[in-house]
Amino acid sequence: MVLREGAETVLTLAAVSLNSTELLSFLGTLAGVSVAILFGVMFVKGSVRINLQKFFRVTTVILFFVAAQLIVSGLHELSENGALPASNKKWRLWDRSCATTCSSLSRSSRWPR
């Protein structure tokens, strides 16, 4: 876990140093590390007083919203790419073609009985 976080930090700092001066990169790194330390201390001190059941209920709801948004975005991208039909008329044609394909496959296949 620590190795992965360290690698992400190195890659982020390398990307930042390509687009800004060294002073701004150093100040940004210093600010980021201090905010991370502050967040870690606050989390450790505050986690003793947090009701974990309520905390995980709230995070579960948030994760459901994130998952729903990812599904909607994925369907939108598939529709824009042409993998899924974009209109109701195209959906009806797609359903018919799938039904025709499935029925022809089931008729042509010879399953041993």
Coordinates of N, CA, C and O in Angstrom, one line a residue:
M1 N 0.8 -1.2 0.0 CA 0.0 0.0 0.0 C 0.9 1.3 0.0 O 0.6 2.2 -0.7
V2 N 1.9 1.2 0.9 CA 2.8 2.4 0.9 C 3.6 2.6 -0.3 O 3.8 3.7 -0.8
L3 N 4.0 1.4 -0.9 CA 4.8 1.5 -2.1 C 3.9 2.1 -3.3 O 4.4 3.0 -4.0
R4 N 2.7 1.7 -3.4 CA 1.8 2.3 -4.4 C 1.6 3.8 -4.2 O 1.6 4.5 -5.2
E5 N 1.3 4.2 -3.0 CA 1.1 5.6 -2.7 C 2.4 6.4 -3.0 O 2.3 7.5 -3.6
G6 N 3.5 5.8 -2.7 CA 4.8 6.5 -3.0 C 5.0 6.6 -4.5 O 5.5 7.7 -5.0
A7 N 4.7 5.6 -5.2 CA 4.8 5.6 -6.7 C 3.9 6.6 -7.3 O 4.3 7.4 -8.2
E8 N 2.7 6.7 -6.8 CA 1.7 7.7 -7.3 C 2.2 9.1 -7.0 O 2.1 10.0 -7.8
T9 N 2.8 9.3 -5.8 CA 3.4 10.6 -5.5 C 4.5 11.0 -6.4 O 4.6 12.2 -6.9
V10 N 5.4 10.1 -6.7 CA 6.5 10.4 -7.5 C 6.0 10.7 -8.9 O 6.5 11.7 -9.6
L11 N 5.1 9.9 -9.5 CA 4.6 10.2 -10.8 C 3.9 11.6 -10.9 O 4.0 12.3 -11.8
T12 N 3.1 11.9 -9.8 CA 2.4 13.2 -9.8 C 3.4 14.3 -9.7 O 3.3 15.3 -10.5
L13 N 4.4 14.2 -8.9 CA 5.5 15.3 -8.8 C 6.2 15.4 -10.1 O 6.6 16.5 -10.5
A14 N 6.5 14.3 -10.8 CA 7.2 14.3 -12.1 C 6.4 15.0 -13.1 O 6.9 15.8 -13.9
A15 N 5.0 14.8 -13.1 CA 4.2 15.5 -14.0 C 4.1 16.9 -13.7 O 4.0 17.8 -14.7
V16 N 4.0 17.3 -12.5 CA 3.9 18.7 -12.1 C 5.2 19.4 -12.5 O 5.2 20.6 -12.9
S17 N 6.4 18.8 -12.3 CA 7.6 19.5 -12.5 C 7.8 19.7 -14.0 O 8.6 20.6 -14.4
L18 N 7.1 19.0 -14.9 CA 7.2 19.2 -16.3 C 6.5 20.5 -16.7 O 6.8 21.0 -17.8
N19 N 5.5 20.9 -15.9 CA 4.6 22.0 -16.3 C 4.8 23.3 -15.5 O 4.1 24.2 -15.7
S20 N 5.7 23.3 -14.5 CA 5.8 24.5 -13.7 C 7.3 24.6 -13.2 O 8.1 23.7 -13.4
T21 N 7.5 25.7 -12.5 CA 8.9 25.9 -12.0 C 9.1 25.0 -10.8 O 8.2 24.6 -10.2
E22 N 10.4 24.9 -10.4 CA 10.7 24.0 -9.3 C 10.2 24.6 -8.0 O 9.8 23.9 -7.1
L23 N 10.1 25.9 -7.8 CA 9.6 26.5 -6.6 C 8.1 26.2 -6.4 O 7.7 25.8 -5.3
L24 N 7.4 26.4 -7.5 CA 5.9 26.1 -7.4 C 5.7 24.6 -7.1 O 4.8 24.3 -6.3
S25 N 6.5 23.8 -7.7 CA 6.4 22.4 -7.5 C 6.7 22.0 -6.0 O 6.0 21.2 -5.4
F26 N 7.7 22.6 -5.5 CA 8.1 22.4 -4.1 C 7.0 22.9 -3.1 O 6.6 22.2 -2.2
L27 N 6.5 24.1 -3.4 CA 5.4 24.6 -2.6 C 4.1 23.8 -2.6 O 3.5 23.6 -1.6
G28 N 3.8 23.3 -3.8 CA 2.7 22.5 -4.0 C 2.8 21.1 -3.2 O 1.9 20.6 -2.6
T29 N 4.0 20.6 -3.3 CA 4.3 19.4 -2.6 C 4.3 19.6 -1.1 O 3.6 18.8 -0.4
L30 N 4.8 20.7 -0.6 CA 4.8 21.0 0.8 C 3.3 21.2 1.3 O 3.0 20.6 2.3
A31 N 2.5 21.9 0.5 CA 1.1 22.1 0.9 C 0.4 20.7 0.9 O -0.4 20.5 1.8
G32 N 0.6 19.9 -0.1 CA -0.1 18.6 -0.2 C 0.3 17.7 0.9 O -0.6 17.1 1.5
V33 N 1.6 17.6 1.3 CA 2.0 16.8 2.4 C 1.4 17.3 3.7 O 1.0 16.5 4.5
S34 N 1.4 18.6 3.9 CA 0.9 19.1 5.2 C -0.6 18.9 5.3 O -1.1 18.6 6.4
V35 N -1.3 19.1 4.2 CA -2.8 18.8 4.2 C -3.0 17.3 4.5 O -3.9 16.9 5.2
A36 N -2.2 16.4 3.9 CA -2.3 15.0 4.1 C -2.1 14.6 5.6 O -2.8 13.8 6.2
I37 N -1.0 15.2 6.2 CA -0.7 15.0 7.6 C -1.9 15.5 8.5 O -2.3 14.8 9.4
L38 N -2.4 16.7 8.2 CA -3.5 17.3 9.0 C -4.7 16.4 8.9 O -5.4 16.1 9.9
F39 N -5.0 15.9 7.7 CA -6.2 15.1 7.5 C -6.0 13.7 8.2 O -6.9 13.2 8.9
G40 N -4.8 13.2 8.2 CA -4.5 11.9 8.9 C -4.7 12.1 10.4 O -5.3 11.2 11.1
V41 N -4.1 13.2 11.0 CA -4.3 13.4 12.4 C -5.7 13.6 12.8 O -6.2 13.0 13.8
M42 N -6.5 14.4 12.0 CA -7.9 14.6 12.3 C -8.7 13.3 12.2 O -9.6 13.1 12.9
F43 N -8.3 12.5 11.2 CA -9.0 11.3 11.0 C -8.8 10.3 12.2 O -9.7 9.7 12.7
V44 N -7.6 10.2 12.6 CA -7.3 9.3 13.7 C -7.9 9.8 15.0 O -8.5 9.0 15.8
K45 N -7.9 11.1 15.3 CA -8.5 11.6 16.5 C -10.0 11.6 16.4 O -10.7 11.3 17.4
G46 N -10.6 11.8 15.3 CA -12.0 11.8 15.1 C -12.6 10.5 14.9 O -13.8 10.3 15.2
S47 N -11.9 9.5 14.5 CA -12.4 8.2 14.3 C -12.8 7.5 15.6 O -13.6 6.5 15.6
V48 N -12.3 7.9 16.7 CA -12.7 7.3 18.0 C -14.1 7.7 18.3 O -14.8 6.9 18.9
R49 N -14.5 8.9 17.9 CA -15.9 9.3 18.3 C -16.9 9.1 17.2 O -18.1 9.4 17.4
I50 N -16.5 8.5 16.1 CA -17.5 8.3 15.0 C -18.3 7.0 15.2 O -17.7 6.0 15.5
N51 N -19.6 7.1 15.0 CA -20.4 5.9 15.0 C -20.2 5.2 13.7 O -20.6 5.7 12.7
L52 N -19.5 4.0 13.7 CA -19.2 3.4 12.5 C -20.4 2.9 11.7 O -20.3 2.9 10.4
Q53 N -21.4 2.5 12.4 CA -22.6 2.0 11.6 C -23.2 3.2 10.8 O -23.5 3.0 9.6
K54 N -23.3 4.4 11.3 CA -23.8 5.5 10.6 C -22.9 5.9 9.5 O -23.3 6.2 8.3
F55 N -21.6 5.9 9.8 CA -20.5 6.2 8.8 C -20.6 5.3 7.6 O -20.6 5.8 6.4
F56 N -20.7 4.0 7.8 CA -20.8 3.1 6.7 C -22.1 3.1 5.9 O -22.2 2.8 4.8
R57 N -23.2 3.5 6.6 CA -24.4 3.7 5.9 C -24.3 4.8 4.9 O -24.8 4.7 3.8
V58 N -23.8 5.9 5.4 CA -23.6 7.1 4.5 C -22.7 6.8 3.4 O -23.0 7.1 2.2
T59 N -21.6 6.1 3.6 CA -20.6 5.9 2.6 C -21.2 4.8 1.6 O -20.9 4.9 0.4
T60 N -22.1 3.9 2.1 CA -22.7 3.0 1.2 C -23.7 3.7 0.2 O -23.7 3.4 -1.0
V61 N -24.4 4.7 0.7 CA -25.3 5.4 -0.1 C -24.5 6.2 -1.2 O -24.9 6.3 -2.3
I62 N -23.4 6.8 -0.7 CA -22.6 7.6 -1.6 C -22.0 6.7 -2.7 O -22.0 7.0 -3.9
L63 N -21.6 5.5 -2.3 CA -21.1 4.5 -3.3 C -22.1 4.1 -4.3 O -21.8 3.9 -5.5
F64 N -23.4 3.9 -3.9 CA -24.5 3.6 -4.8 C -24.7 4.7 -5.8 O -24.9 4.4 -7.0
F65 N -24.6 5.9 -5.4 CA -24.8 7.1 -6.3 C -23.6 7.1 -7.3 O -23.8 7.3 -8.5
V66 N -22.4 6.9 -6.8 CA -21.2 6.8 -7.7 C -21.4 5.7 -8.7 O -21.1 5.9 -9.9
A67 N -21.8 4.5 -8.3 CA -21.9 3.4 -9.2 C -23.0 3.7 -10.2 O -22.9 3.4 -11.4
A68 N -24.1 4.3 -9.8 CA -25.2 4.6 -10.7 C -24.7 5.6 -11.8 O -25.0 5.5 -13.0
Q69 N -24.0 6.6 -11.3 CA -23.4 7.6 -12.3 C -22.5 7.0 -13.2 O -22.5 7.3 -14.4
L70 N -21.6 6.0 -12.8 CA -20.7 5.3 -13.7 C -21.4 4.5 -14.7 O -21.1 4.4 -15.9
I71 N -22.5 3.8 -14.3 CA -23.3 3.0 -15.2 C -23.9 3.9 -16.3 O -23.9 3.6 -17.5
V72 N -24.5 5.0 -15.9 CA -25.2 6.0 -16.8 C -24.1 6.5 -17.8 O -24.3 6.6 -19.0
S73 N -23.0 6.9 -17.2 CA -21.9 7.4 -18.1 C -21.4 6.4 -19.1 O -21.2 6.7 -20.3
G74 N -21.3 5.1 -18.6 CA -20.9 4.0 -19.5 C -21.9 3.8 -20.6 O -21.5 3.6 -21.8
L75 N -23.2 3.8 -20.3 CA -24.2 3.6 -21.3 C -24.2 4.7 -22.3 O -24.4 4.5 -23.5
H76 N -24.0 5.9 -21.8 CA -23.9 7.1 -22.7 C -22.8 7.0 -23.7 O -22.9 7.2 -24.9
E77 N -21.6 6.6 -23.1 CA -20.4 6.4 -24.0 C -20.6 5.3 -25.0 O -20.2 5.5 -26.2
L78 N -21.2 4.2 -24.6 CA -21.5 3.1 -25.6 C -22.5 3.6 -26.6 O -22.4 3.2 -27.8
S79 N -23.5 4.4 -26.2 CA -24.5 4.9 -27.2 C -23.8 5.9 -28.2 O -24.1 5.8 -29.4
E80 N -22.9 6.7 -27.7 CA -22.2 7.7 -28.6 C -21.3 6.9 -29.5 O -21.1 7.3 -30.7
N81 N -20.7 5.8 -29.1 CA -19.8 5.0 -29.9 C -20.5 4.2 -30.9 O -19.9 3.6 -31.8
G82 N -21.8 4.0 -30.7 CA -22.6 3.2 -31.7 C -22.8 1.8 -31.2 O -23.4 1.0 -32.0
A83 N -22.3 1.4 -30.1 CA -22.4 0.0 -29.6 C -23.8 -0.2 -29.1 O -24.3 -1.4 -29.1
L84 N -24.5 0.8 -28.6 CA -25.9 0.7 -28.2 C -26.7 1.7 -29.0 O -26.2 2.7 -29.3
P85 N -28.0 1.3 -29.3 CA -28.8 2.2 -30.0 C -29.1 3.5 -29.2 O -29.2 3.5 -28.0
A86 N -29.3 4.6 -29.9 CA -29.5 5.9 -29.2 C -30.9 6.3 -29.1 O -31.3 7.2 -28.3
S87 N -31.8 5.8 -29.9 CA -33.2 6.2 -29.8 C -34.2 5.0 -29.6 O -33.7 3.9 -29.8
N88 N -35.4 5.3 -29.3 CA -36.4 4.2 -29.1 C -36.6 3.4 -30.3 O -36.7 2.2 -30.3
K89 N -36.6 4.0 -31.5 CA -36.8 3.3 -32.8 C -35.6 2.4 -33.0 O -35.8 1.2 -33.4
K90 N -34.4 2.8 -32.7 CA -33.3 2.0 -32.9 C -33.3 0.8 -31.9 O -32.9 -0.3 -32.2
W91 N -33.8 1.1 -30.7 CA -33.9 0.0 -29.7 C -34.8 -1.1 -30.2 O -34.5 -2.3 -30.0
R92 N -36.0 -0.7 -30.7 CA -36.9 -1.7 -31.2 C -36.3 -2.5 -32.4 O -36.4 -3.7 -32.4
L93 N -35.6 -1.9 -33.3 CA -34.9 -2.6 -34.3 C -33.8 -3.5 -33.8 O -33.6 -4.7 -34.2
W94 N -33.1 -3.0 -32.8 CA -32.0 -3.8 -32.1 C -32.6 -5.1 -31.4 O -32.1 -6.2 -31.5
D95 N -33.8 -4.9 -30.7 CA -34.4 -6.0 -30.1 C -34.9 -7.0 -31.1 O -34.8 -8.2 -30.9
R96 N -35.5 -6.6 -32.2 CA -35.9 -7.5 -33.2 C -34.7 -8.3 -33.8 O -34.8 -9.5 -34.1
S97 N -33.6 -7.6 -34.1 CA -32.5 -8.3 -34.7 C -31.9 -9.3 -33.7 O -31.5 -10.4 -34.1
C98 N -31.9 -8.9 -32.4 CA -31.4 -9.9 -31.4 C -32.3 -11.1 -31.3 O -31.8 -12.2 -31.2
A99 N -33.6 -10.8 -31.3 CA -34.5 -11.9 -31.2 C -34.4 -12.8 -32.4 O -34.5 -14.1 -32.3
T100 N -34.3 -12.2 -33.6 CA -34.1 -13.0 -34.9 C -32.8 -13.9 -34.8 O -32.8 -15.1 -35.1
T101 N -31.7 -13.3 -34.4 CA -30.5 -14.0 -34.2 C -30.6 -15.1 -33.2 O -30.1 -16.2 -33.5
C102 N -31.2 -14.8 -32.1 CA -31.3 -15.8 -31.0 C -32.1 -17.0 -31.5 O -31.8 -18.2 -31.3
S103 N -33.3 -16.7 -32.2 CA -34.1 -17.8 -32.6 C -33.5 -18.6 -33.7 O -33.6 -19.8 -33.8
S104 N -32.7 -17.9 -34.6 CA -32.1 -18.7 -35.7 C -30.9 -19.5 -35.1 O -30.7 -20.6 -35.6
L105 N -30.3 -19.1 -34.1 CA -29.2 -19.8 -33.5 C -29.8 -21.1 -32.8 O -29.3 -22.2 -32.8
S106 N -30.9 -20.9 -32.1 CA -31.5 -22.0 -31.4 C -32.1 -23.0 -32.3 O -32.1 -24.2 -32.1
R107 N -32.6 -22.6 -33.5 CA -33.1 -23.6 -34.5 C -32.0 -24.3 -35.2 O -32.1 -25.5 -35.5
S108 N -30.8 -23.6 -35.4 CA -29.8 -24.2 -36.2 C -28.9 -25.1 -35.3 O -28.2 -26.0 -35.8
S109 N -28.9 -24.9 -34.1 CA -28.0 -25.7 -33.2 C -28.6 -27.0 -32.9 O -29.8 -27.1 -32.7
R110 N -27.8 -28.0 -32.9 CA -28.3 -29.4 -32.6 C -27.7 -29.8 -31.3 O -26.5 -30.2 -31.2
W111 N -28.5 -29.8 -30.3 CA -28.1 -30.2 -29.0 C -28.4 -31.7 -28.8 O -29.5 -32.2 -29.2
P112 N -27.5 -32.5 -28.3 CA -27.8 -33.9 -28.1 C -28.8 -34.1 -27.0 O -28.8 -33.3 -26.0
R113 N -29.7 -35.0 -27.2 CA -30.8 -35.2 -26.2 C -30.8 -36.6 -25.7 O -30.4 -37.5 -26.2

